[in-house]
Amino acid sequence: MLLRFGIGTLLLFHGIYKVTHGVMWLAGPLGKVGLPPYLAYGVYVGEIVAPALLILGLWTRFAALVIAFDMFMAIFLARRGDVAKINPMSGGWAIELELMFLVAALTIALAGSGRYGLGKH
């Protein structure tokens, strides 16, 4: 439950930012790989709906897989140039935040919702 709540809450902040500032900036990265701009709205599913489901413990495995896919696409579309880079300010891997969300989401997908939550266990 702690991992679900932590990842869901932290990712929800990213989603709220995108609700207030829009996602059409993603049209550029999507277009560069031949994908249509309307797919940018999928970020709302990956960063609002899925984190809310994690927090509530509903459809947890599915929600976690959606988040993992969202993070994979974030790395692929926006951060792929940083995969081989180290952050000069912290010494950490440049994509460590996105990768942490991805690995945590995969962990939740494999482990399930745990004892506490609104969905089936």
JSON list of C-alpha atoms in Angstrom, two decimals, residues 3-98:
[
{"chain": "A", "resi": 3, "resn": "LEU", "atom": "CA", "xyz": [4.44, 1.91, -2.60]},
{"chain": "A", "resi": 4, "resn": "ARG", "atom": "CA", "xyz": [1.08, 2.29, -4.36]},
{"chain": "A", "resi": 5, "resn": "PHE", "atom": "CA", "xyz": [0.26, 5.45, -2.45]},
{"chain": "A", "resi": 6, "resn": "GLY", "atom": "CA", "xyz": [3.73, 6.97, -2.86]},
{"chain": "A", "resi": 7, "resn": "ILE", "atom": "CA", "xyz": [4.06, 6.32, -6.59]},
{"chain": "A", "resi": 8, "resn": "GLY", "atom": "CA", "xyz": [0.45, 7.27, -7.26]},
{"chain": "A", "resi": 9, "resn": "THR", "atom": "CA", "xyz": [0.70, 10.55, -5.36]},
{"chain": "A", "resi": 10, "resn": "LEU", "atom": "CA", "xyz": [4.05, 11.60, -6.82]},
{"chain": "A", "resi": 11, "resn": "LEU", "atom": "CA", "xyz": [2.98, 10.83, -10.38]},
{"chain": "A", "resi": 12, "resn": "LEU", "atom": "CA", "xyz": [-0.35, 12.57, -9.85]},
{"chain": "A", "resi": 13, "resn": "PHE", "atom": "CA", "xyz": [1.55, 15.85, -9.35]},
{"chain": "A", "resi": 14, "resn": "HIS", "atom": "CA", "xyz": [3.01, 15.43, -12.84]},
{"chain": "A", "resi": 15, "resn": "GLY", "atom": "CA", "xyz": [-0.49, 14.81, -14.20]},
{"chain": "A", "resi": 16, "resn": "ILE", "atom": "CA", "xyz": [-1.95, 17.85, -12.46]},
{"chain": "A", "resi": 17, "resn": "TYR", "atom": "CA", "xyz": [0.80, 19.98, -13.97]},
{"chain": "A", "resi": 18, "resn": "LYS", "atom": "CA", "xyz": [-0.12, 18.69, -17.42]},
{"chain": "A", "resi": 19, "resn": "VAL", "atom": "CA", "xyz": [-3.82, 19.39, -16.80]},
{"chain": "A", "resi": 20, "resn": "THR", "atom": "CA", "xyz": [-3.02, 22.99, -15.89]},
{"chain": "A", "resi": 21, "resn": "HIS", "atom": "CA", "xyz": [-0.37, 23.57, -18.57]},
{"chain": "A", "resi": 22, "resn": "GLY", "atom": "CA", "xyz": [-1.52, 21.31, -21.40]},
{"chain": "A", "resi": 23, "resn": "VAL", "atom": "CA", "xyz": [0.06, 18.46, -23.30]},
{"chain": "A", "resi": 24, "resn": "MET", "atom": "CA", "xyz": [0.25, 19.75, -26.84]},
{"chain": "A", "resi": 25, "resn": "TRP", "atom": "CA", "xyz": [3.99, 20.26, -26.45]},
{"chain": "A", "resi": 26, "resn": "LEU", "atom": "CA", "xyz": [4.10, 16.47, -26.84]},
{"chain": "A", "resi": 27, "resn": "ALA", "atom": "CA", "xyz": [2.94, 16.80, -30.46]},
{"chain": "A", "resi": 28, "resn": "GLY", "atom": "CA", "xyz": [6.53, 17.56, -31.47]},
{"chain": "A", "resi": 29, "resn": "PRO", "atom": "CA", "xyz": [8.15, 14.46, -29.92]},
{"chain": "A", "resi": 30, "resn": "LEU", "atom": "CA", "xyz": [5.25, 12.28, -31.09]},
{"chain": "A", "resi": 31, "resn": "GLY", "atom": "CA", "xyz": [5.51, 13.62, -34.64]},
{"chain": "A", "resi": 32, "resn": "LYS", "atom": "CA", "xyz": [9.27, 12.97, -34.74]},
{"chain": "A", "resi": 33, "resn": "VAL", "atom": "CA", "xyz": [8.60, 9.25, -34.36]},
{"chain": "A", "resi": 34, "resn": "GLY", "atom": "CA", "xyz": [5.61, 9.22, -36.72]},
{"chain": "A", "resi": 35, "resn": "LEU", "atom": "CA", "xyz": [2.84, 9.17, -34.13]},
{"chain": "A", "resi": 36, "resn": "PRO", "atom": "CA", "xyz": [-0.25, 11.43, -34.30]},
{"chain": "A", "resi": 37, "resn": "PRO", "atom": "CA", "xyz": [-0.45, 14.40, -31.91]},
{"chain": "A", "resi": 38, "resn": "TYR", "atom": "CA", "xyz": [-3.76, 13.32, -30.34]},
{"chain": "A", "resi": 39, "resn": "LEU", "atom": "CA", "xyz": [-1.87, 10.54, -28.54]},
{"chain": "A", "resi": 40, "resn": "ALA", "atom": "CA", "xyz": [-0.56, 13.26, -26.21]},
{"chain": "A", "resi": 41, "resn": "TYR", "atom": "CA", "xyz": [-3.88, 13.07, -24.36]},
{"chain": "A", "resi": 42, "resn": "GLY", "atom": "CA", "xyz": [-2.95, 9.55, -23.26]},
{"chain": "A", "resi": 43, "resn": "VAL", "atom": "CA", "xyz": [-0.69, 11.23, -20.71]},
{"chain": "A", "resi": 44, "resn": "TYR", "atom": "CA", "xyz": [-3.83, 12.06, -18.73]},
{"chain": "A", "resi": 45, "resn": "VAL", "atom": "CA", "xyz": [-4.64, 8.37, -18.45]},
{"chain": "A", "resi": 46, "resn": "GLY", "atom": "CA", "xyz": [-1.07, 7.53, -17.41]},
{"chain": "A", "resi": 47, "resn": "GLU", "atom": "CA", "xyz": [-0.60, 10.41, -15.00]},
{"chain": "A", "resi": 48, "resn": "ILE", "atom": "CA", "xyz": [-4.09, 11.13, -13.63]},
{"chain": "A", "resi": 49, "resn": "VAL", "atom": "CA", "xyz": [-6.37, 8.10, -13.98]},
{"chain": "A", "resi": 50, "resn": "ALA", "atom": "CA", "xyz": [-3.85, 5.32, -13.36]},
{"chain": "A", "resi": 51, "resn": "PRO", "atom": "CA", "xyz": [-2.23, 7.01, -10.32]},
{"chain": "A", "resi": 52, "resn": "ALA", "atom": "CA", "xyz": [-5.69, 7.62, -8.82]},
{"chain": "A", "resi": 53, "resn": "LEU", "atom": "CA", "xyz": [-6.50, 3.93, -9.31]},
{"chain": "A", "resi": 54, "resn": "LEU", "atom": "CA", "xyz": [-3.23, 2.99, -7.59]},
{"chain": "A", "resi": 55, "resn": "ILE", "atom": "CA", "xyz": [-3.98, 5.21, -4.64]},
{"chain": "A", "resi": 56, "resn": "LEU", "atom": "CA", "xyz": [-7.44, 3.67, -4.28]},
{"chain": "A", "resi": 57, "resn": "GLY", "atom": "CA", "xyz": [-6.22, 0.13, -4.88]},
{"chain": "A", "resi": 58, "resn": "LEU", "atom": "CA", "xyz": [-8.58, -0.43, -7.82]},
{"chain": "A", "resi": 59, "resn": "TRP", "atom": "CA", "xyz": [-7.46, -2.39, -10.89]},
{"chain": "A", "resi": 60, "resn": "THR", "atom": "CA", "xyz": [-3.98, -2.02, -9.45]},
{"chain": "A", "resi": 61, "resn": "ARG", "atom": "CA", "xyz": [-2.06, -4.34, -11.77]},
{"chain": "A", "resi": 62, "resn": "PHE", "atom": "CA", "xyz": [-3.61, -2.79, -14.87]},
{"chain": "A", "resi": 63, "resn": "ALA", "atom": "CA", "xyz": [-3.06, 0.76, -13.58]},
{"chain": "A", "resi": 64, "resn": "ALA", "atom": "CA", "xyz": [0.56, -0.04, -12.80]},
{"chain": "A", "resi": 65, "resn": "LEU", "atom": "CA", "xyz": [1.11, -1.40, -16.31]},
{"chain": "A", "resi": 66, "resn": "VAL", "atom": "CA", "xyz": [-0.40, 1.79, -17.75]},
{"chain": "A", "resi": 67, "resn": "ILE", "atom": "CA", "xyz": [2.04, 3.83, -15.66]},
{"chain": "A", "resi": 68, "resn": "ALA", "atom": "CA", "xyz": [4.97, 1.64, -16.74]},
{"chain": "A", "resi": 69, "resn": "PHE", "atom": "CA", "xyz": [4.01, 2.17, -20.39]},
{"chain": "A", "resi": 70, "resn": "ASP", "atom": "CA", "xyz": [3.61, 5.92, -19.78]},
{"chain": "A", "resi": 71, "resn": "MET", "atom": "CA", "xyz": [7.12, 6.07, -18.31]},
{"chain": "A", "resi": 72, "resn": "PHE", "atom": "CA", "xyz": [8.57, 3.98, -21.13]},
{"chain": "A", "resi": 73, "resn": "MET", "atom": "CA", "xyz": [7.07, 6.42, -23.61]},
{"chain": "A", "resi": 74, "resn": "ALA", "atom": "CA", "xyz": [8.33, 9.40, -21.58]},
{"chain": "A", "resi": 75, "resn": "ILE", "atom": "CA", "xyz": [11.85, 8.00, -21.77]},
{"chain": "A", "resi": 76, "resn": "PHE", "atom": "CA", "xyz": [11.48, 7.14, -25.45]},
{"chain": "A", "resi": 77, "resn": "LEU", "atom": "CA", "xyz": [9.89, 10.42, -26.55]},
{"chain": "A", "resi": 78, "resn": "ALA", "atom": "CA", "xyz": [11.42, 13.03, -24.29]},
{"chain": "A", "resi": 79, "resn": "ARG", "atom": "CA", "xyz": [14.48, 11.54, -22.60]},
{"chain": "A", "resi": 80, "resn": "ARG", "atom": "CA", "xyz": [16.05, 9.02, -24.99]},
{"chain": "A", "resi": 81, "resn": "GLY", "atom": "CA", "xyz": [18.94, 11.41, -25.60]},
{"chain": "A", "resi": 82, "resn": "ASP", "atom": "CA", "xyz": [19.68, 11.28, -21.87]},
{"chain": "A", "resi": 83, "resn": "VAL", "atom": "CA", "xyz": [19.86, 7.49, -21.50]},
{"chain": "A", "resi": 84, "resn": "ALA", "atom": "CA", "xyz": [23.67, 7.49, -21.62]},
{"chain": "A", "resi": 85, "resn": "LYS", "atom": "CA", "xyz": [24.08, 10.66, -19.53]},
{"chain": "A", "resi": 86, "resn": "ILE", "atom": "CA", "xyz": [24.83, 11.41, -15.91]},
{"chain": "A", "resi": 87, "resn": "ASN", "atom": "CA", "xyz": [23.18, 14.40, -14.25]},
{"chain": "A", "resi": 88, "resn": "PRO", "atom": "CA", "xyz": [26.05, 16.84, -13.61]},
{"chain": "A", "resi": 89, "resn": "MET", "atom": "CA", "xyz": [24.23, 18.41, -10.65]},
{"chain": "A", "resi": 90, "resn": "SER", "atom": "CA", "xyz": [23.61, 15.21, -8.69]},
{"chain": "A", "resi": 91, "resn": "GLY", "atom": "CA", "xyz": [25.81, 12.54, -10.23]},
{"chain": "A", "resi": 92, "resn": "GLY", "atom": "CA", "xyz": [22.77, 10.33, -10.77]},
{"chain": "A", "resi": 93, "resn": "TRP", "atom": "CA", "xyz": [21.55, 8.83, -14.00]},
{"chain": "A", "resi": 94, "resn": "ALA", "atom": "CA", "xyz": [19.82, 11.51, -16.08]},
{"chain": "A", "resi": 95, "resn": "ILE", "atom": "CA", "xyz": [16.66, 9.39, -16.49]},
{"chain": "A", "resi": 96, "resn": "GLU", "atom": "CA", "xyz": [16.56, 8.07, -12.93]},
{"chain": "A", "resi": 97, "resn": "LEU", "atom": "CA", "xyz": [13.19, 9.62, -12.04]},
{"chain": "A", "resi": 98, "resn": "GLU", "atom": "CA", "xyz": [11.38, 8.17, -15.05]}
]
